[in-house]
Short mmCIF file of C-alpha atoms in Angstrom, two decimals:
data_model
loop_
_atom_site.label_atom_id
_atom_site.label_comp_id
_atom_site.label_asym_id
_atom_site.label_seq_id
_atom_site.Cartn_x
_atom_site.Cartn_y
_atom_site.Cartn_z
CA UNK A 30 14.03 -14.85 11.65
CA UNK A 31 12.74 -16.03 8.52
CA UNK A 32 14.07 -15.55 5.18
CA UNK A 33 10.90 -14.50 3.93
CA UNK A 34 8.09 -12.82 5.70
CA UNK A 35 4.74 -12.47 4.56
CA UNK A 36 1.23 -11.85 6.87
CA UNK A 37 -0.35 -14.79 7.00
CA UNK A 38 -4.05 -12.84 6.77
CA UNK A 39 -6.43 -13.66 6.53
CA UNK A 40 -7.88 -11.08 4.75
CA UNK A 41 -11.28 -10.19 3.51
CA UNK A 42 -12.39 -7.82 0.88
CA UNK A 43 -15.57 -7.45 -1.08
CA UNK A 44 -15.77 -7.86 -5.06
CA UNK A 45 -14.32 -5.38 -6.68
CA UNK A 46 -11.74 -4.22 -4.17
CA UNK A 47 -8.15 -4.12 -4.90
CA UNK A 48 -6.00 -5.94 -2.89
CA UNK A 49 -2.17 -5.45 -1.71
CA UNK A 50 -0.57 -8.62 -0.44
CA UNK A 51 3.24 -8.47 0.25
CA UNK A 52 6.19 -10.11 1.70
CA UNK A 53 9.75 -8.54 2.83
CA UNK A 54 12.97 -11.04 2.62
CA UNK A 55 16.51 -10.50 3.93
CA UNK A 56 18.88 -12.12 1.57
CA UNK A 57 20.17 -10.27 -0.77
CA UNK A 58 21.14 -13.06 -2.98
CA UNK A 59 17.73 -13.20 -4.20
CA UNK A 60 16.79 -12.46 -7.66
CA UNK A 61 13.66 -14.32 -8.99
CA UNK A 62 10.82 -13.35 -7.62
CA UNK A 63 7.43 -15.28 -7.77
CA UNK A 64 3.77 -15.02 -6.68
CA UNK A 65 1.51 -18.42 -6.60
CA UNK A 66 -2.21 -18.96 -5.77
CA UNK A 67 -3.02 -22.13 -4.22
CA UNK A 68 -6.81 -23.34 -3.94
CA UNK A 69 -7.28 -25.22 -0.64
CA UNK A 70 -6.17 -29.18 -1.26
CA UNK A 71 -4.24 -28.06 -4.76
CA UNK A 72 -1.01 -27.45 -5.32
CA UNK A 73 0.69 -24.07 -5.61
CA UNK A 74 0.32 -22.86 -9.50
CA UNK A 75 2.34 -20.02 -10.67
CA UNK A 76 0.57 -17.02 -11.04
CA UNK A 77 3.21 -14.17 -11.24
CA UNK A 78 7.00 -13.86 -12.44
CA UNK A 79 9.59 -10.90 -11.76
CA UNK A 80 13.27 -10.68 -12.62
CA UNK A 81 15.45 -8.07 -10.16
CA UNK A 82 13.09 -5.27 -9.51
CA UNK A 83 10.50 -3.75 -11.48
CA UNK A 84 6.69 -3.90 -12.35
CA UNK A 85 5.06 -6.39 -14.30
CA UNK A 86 1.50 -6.18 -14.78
CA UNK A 87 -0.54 -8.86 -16.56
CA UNK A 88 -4.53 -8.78 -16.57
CA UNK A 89 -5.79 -7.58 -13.13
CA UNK A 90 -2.43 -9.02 -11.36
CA UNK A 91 0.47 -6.61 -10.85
CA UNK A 92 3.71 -7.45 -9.18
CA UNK A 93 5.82 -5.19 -7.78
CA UNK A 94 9.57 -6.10 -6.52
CA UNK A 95 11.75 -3.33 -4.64
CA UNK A 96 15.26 -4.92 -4.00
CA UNK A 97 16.39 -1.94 -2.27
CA UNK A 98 13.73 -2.33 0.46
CA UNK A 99 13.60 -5.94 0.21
CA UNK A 100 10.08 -5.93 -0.54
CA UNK A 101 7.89 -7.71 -3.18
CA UNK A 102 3.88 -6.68 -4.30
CA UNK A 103 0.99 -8.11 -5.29
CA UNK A 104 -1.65 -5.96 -6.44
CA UNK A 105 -5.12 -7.72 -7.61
CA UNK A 106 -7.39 -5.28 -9.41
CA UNK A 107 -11.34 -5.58 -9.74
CA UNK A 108 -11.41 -8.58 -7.49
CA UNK A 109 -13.50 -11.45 -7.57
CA UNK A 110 -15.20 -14.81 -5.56
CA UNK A 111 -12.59 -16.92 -7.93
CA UNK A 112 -10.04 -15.23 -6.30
CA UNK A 113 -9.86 -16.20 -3.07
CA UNK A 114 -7.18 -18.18 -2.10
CA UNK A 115 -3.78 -18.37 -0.48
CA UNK A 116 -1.21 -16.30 -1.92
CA UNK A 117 2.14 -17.59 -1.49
CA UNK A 118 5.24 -15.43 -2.19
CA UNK A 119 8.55 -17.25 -3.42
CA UNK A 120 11.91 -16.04 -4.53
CA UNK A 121 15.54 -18.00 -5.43
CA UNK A 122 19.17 -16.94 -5.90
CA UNK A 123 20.75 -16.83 -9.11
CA UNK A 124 21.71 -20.70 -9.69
CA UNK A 125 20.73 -23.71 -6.95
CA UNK A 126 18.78 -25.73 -9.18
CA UNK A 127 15.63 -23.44 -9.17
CA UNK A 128 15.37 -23.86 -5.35
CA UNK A 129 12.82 -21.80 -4.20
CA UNK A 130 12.30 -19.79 -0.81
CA UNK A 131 8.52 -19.43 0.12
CA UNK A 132 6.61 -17.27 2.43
CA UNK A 133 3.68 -18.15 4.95
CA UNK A 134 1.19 -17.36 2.15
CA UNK A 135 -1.66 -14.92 2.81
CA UNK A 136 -5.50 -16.27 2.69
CA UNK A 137 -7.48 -14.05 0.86
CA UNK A 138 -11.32 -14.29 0.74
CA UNK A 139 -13.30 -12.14 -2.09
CA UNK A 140 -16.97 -11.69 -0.84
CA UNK A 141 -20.40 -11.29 -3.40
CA UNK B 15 -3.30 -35.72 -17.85
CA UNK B 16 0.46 -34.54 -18.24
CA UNK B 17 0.75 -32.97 -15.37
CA UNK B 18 2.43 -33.37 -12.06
CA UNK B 19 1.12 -36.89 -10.70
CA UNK B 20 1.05 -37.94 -6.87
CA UNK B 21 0.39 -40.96 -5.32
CA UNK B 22 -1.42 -41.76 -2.60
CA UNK B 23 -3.03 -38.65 -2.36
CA UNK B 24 -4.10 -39.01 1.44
CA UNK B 25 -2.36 -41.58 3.92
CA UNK B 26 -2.63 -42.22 7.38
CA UNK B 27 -0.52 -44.10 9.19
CA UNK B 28 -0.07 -44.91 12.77
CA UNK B 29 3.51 -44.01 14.64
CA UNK B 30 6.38 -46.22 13.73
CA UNK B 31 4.77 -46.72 9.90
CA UNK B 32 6.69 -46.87 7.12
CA UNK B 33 5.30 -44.74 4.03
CA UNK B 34 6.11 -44.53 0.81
CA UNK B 35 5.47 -41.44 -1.49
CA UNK B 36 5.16 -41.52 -5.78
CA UNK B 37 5.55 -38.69 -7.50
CA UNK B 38 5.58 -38.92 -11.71
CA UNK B 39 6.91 -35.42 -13.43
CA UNK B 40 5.79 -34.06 -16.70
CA UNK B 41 7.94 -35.85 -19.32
CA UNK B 42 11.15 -34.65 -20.20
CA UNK B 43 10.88 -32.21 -16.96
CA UNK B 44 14.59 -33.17 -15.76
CA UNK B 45 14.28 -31.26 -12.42
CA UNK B 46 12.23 -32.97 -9.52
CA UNK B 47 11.86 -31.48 -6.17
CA UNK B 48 10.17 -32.63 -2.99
CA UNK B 49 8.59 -29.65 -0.51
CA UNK B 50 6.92 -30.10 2.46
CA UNK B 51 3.76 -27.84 3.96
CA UNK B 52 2.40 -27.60 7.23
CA UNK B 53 -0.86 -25.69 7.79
CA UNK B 54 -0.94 -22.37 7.55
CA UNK B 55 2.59 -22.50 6.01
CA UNK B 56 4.22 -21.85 3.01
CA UNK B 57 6.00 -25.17 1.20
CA UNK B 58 9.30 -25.91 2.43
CA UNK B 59 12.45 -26.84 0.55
CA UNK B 60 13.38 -30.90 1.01
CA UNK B 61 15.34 -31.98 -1.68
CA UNK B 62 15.71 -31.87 -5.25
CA UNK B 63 17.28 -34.01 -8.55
CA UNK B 64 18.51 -33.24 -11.90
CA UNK B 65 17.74 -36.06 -13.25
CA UNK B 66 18.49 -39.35 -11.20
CA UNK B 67 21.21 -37.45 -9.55
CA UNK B 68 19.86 -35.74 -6.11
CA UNK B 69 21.59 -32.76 -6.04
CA UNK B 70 21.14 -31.13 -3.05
CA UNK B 71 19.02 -32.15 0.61
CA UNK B 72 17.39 -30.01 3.41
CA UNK B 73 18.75 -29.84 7.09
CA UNK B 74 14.70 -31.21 7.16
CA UNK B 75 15.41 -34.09 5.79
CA UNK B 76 16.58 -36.69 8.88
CA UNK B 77 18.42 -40.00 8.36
CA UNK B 78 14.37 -41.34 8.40
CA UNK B 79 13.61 -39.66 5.07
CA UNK B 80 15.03 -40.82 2.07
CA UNK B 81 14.26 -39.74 -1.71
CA UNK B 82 15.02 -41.90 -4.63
CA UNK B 83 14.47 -41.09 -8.69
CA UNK B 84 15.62 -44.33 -10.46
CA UNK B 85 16.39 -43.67 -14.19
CA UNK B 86 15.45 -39.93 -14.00
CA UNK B 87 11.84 -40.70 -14.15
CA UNK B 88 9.36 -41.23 -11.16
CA UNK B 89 10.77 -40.52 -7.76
CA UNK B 90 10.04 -42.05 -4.26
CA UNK B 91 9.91 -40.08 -1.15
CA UNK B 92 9.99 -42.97 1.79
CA UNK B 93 9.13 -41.98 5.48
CA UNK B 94 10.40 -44.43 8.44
CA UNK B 95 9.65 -44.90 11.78
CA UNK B 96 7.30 -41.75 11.23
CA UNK B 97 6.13 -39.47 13.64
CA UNK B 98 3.56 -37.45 14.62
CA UNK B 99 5.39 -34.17 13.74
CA UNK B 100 5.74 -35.87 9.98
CA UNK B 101 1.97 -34.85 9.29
CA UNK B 102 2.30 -32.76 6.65
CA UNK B 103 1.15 -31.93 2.79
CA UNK B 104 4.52 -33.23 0.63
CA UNK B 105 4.10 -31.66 -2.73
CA UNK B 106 6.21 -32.79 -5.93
CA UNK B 107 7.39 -30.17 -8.20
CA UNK B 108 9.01 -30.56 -11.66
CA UNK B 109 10.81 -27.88 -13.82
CA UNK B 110 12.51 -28.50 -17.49
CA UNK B 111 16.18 -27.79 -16.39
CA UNK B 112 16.75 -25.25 -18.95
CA UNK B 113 13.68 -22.45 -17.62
CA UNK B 114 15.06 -18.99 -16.93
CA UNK B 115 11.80 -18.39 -14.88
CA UNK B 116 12.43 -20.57 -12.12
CA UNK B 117 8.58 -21.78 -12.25
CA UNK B 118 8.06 -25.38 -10.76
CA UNK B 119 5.16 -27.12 -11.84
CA UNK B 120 3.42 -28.50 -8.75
CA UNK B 121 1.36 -31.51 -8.07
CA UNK B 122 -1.54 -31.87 -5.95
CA UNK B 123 0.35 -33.00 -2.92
CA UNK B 124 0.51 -36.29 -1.06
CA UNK B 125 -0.98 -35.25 2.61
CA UNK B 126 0.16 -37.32 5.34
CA UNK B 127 -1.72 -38.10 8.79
CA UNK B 128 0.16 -39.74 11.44
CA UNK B 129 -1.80 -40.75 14.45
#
């Protein structure tokens, strides 16, 4: 089993929608908690950043992280075309040189 | 450009090749890391340096990979003997040593093709 899960999609949605990607991890150790969008043939640019649990909102992005359940959000209000992308989930233990744990990613597409 | 720089960007290479990866950090970014990605995967941990020291290495990593950042600068990510199973996006990430929010700046990735 993984350390990190996350549904690899992909998923569709029309403009507008709101979208709920997630991912559920297993080691406890983990307190950092990141979401990054990569465009296809780029590399992975940070997009959201969460300390412990907790919400953090920031423009139309909201992350959610639930250490008791083990399970992080990503909530992407008033979607649009420029969003779709994959949506990779990443998290790291206190200390280890910033190593960090990814998911699968999830492909979103945002249709006109 | 001051960001994350990788070279070659795309390399293919028949089985039994030698290949050689580049990456250049943003200056004064002390922390380099190498990750690999397979399609439809997220990146994968390989190894990473403070500085020229490599700190820590992947079970991924075999005896055919090796990783080299000479004077804490640019760092070399050297394939031998490769194989088909090597085919793979290998992204470059740096990260000023001293960040509380873990984030890694990444390059644009360095995609192998071994035929």
């Amino acid at each position: 089993q993984k350390e990190v899960e996350q549904d690899p999609g992909p998923l569709s949605v029309p403009e507008g929608a709101i979208v709920s990607l997630n991912c559920t991890y297993s080691n406890s150790a983990f307190q950092y908690f990141m979401w990054y969008r990569q465009y296809s043939r780029k590399g992975p640019e940070l997009l959201m950043y969460t300390y412990s649990s907790g919400n953090k909102e920031d423009g139309r992005f909201t992350a959610q992280v639930d250490k008791s359940s083990k399970y992080i959000s990503l909530f992407i209000r008033d979607s649009q075309p420029s969003d779709s992308a994959t949506y990779l989930c990443a998290m790291r233990a206190t200390g280890g040189g910033n190593k960090l744990t990814f998911g699968t990613g999830t492909q979103l597409k945002v249709e006109l | 450009d001051t960001g994350v720089s990788q070279n070659p960007r795309h390399k293919i290479t028949k089985r039994g090749q030698n290949v050689t990866f580049r990456c250049d950090p943003i200056s004064e970014h002390n922390r380099l890391y190498w990750y690999r990605q397979t399609l439809g995967q997220g990146p994968e941990f390989l190894t990473y340096f403070q500085n020229e020291a490599q700190l820590e290495k992947s079970r991924l990593l075999s005896d055919r990979f090796s990783a080299e950042r000479p004077k804490g600068s640019f760092s070399t990510l050297e394939i031998q003997r490769t194989e088909q199973g090597d085919s793979a996006m290998y992204l470059c990430a740096s990260s000023p040593g001293t960040a509380n929010t873990g984030e890694l700046f990444f390059g644009e990735g360095s995609r192998l093709t071994v035929l």
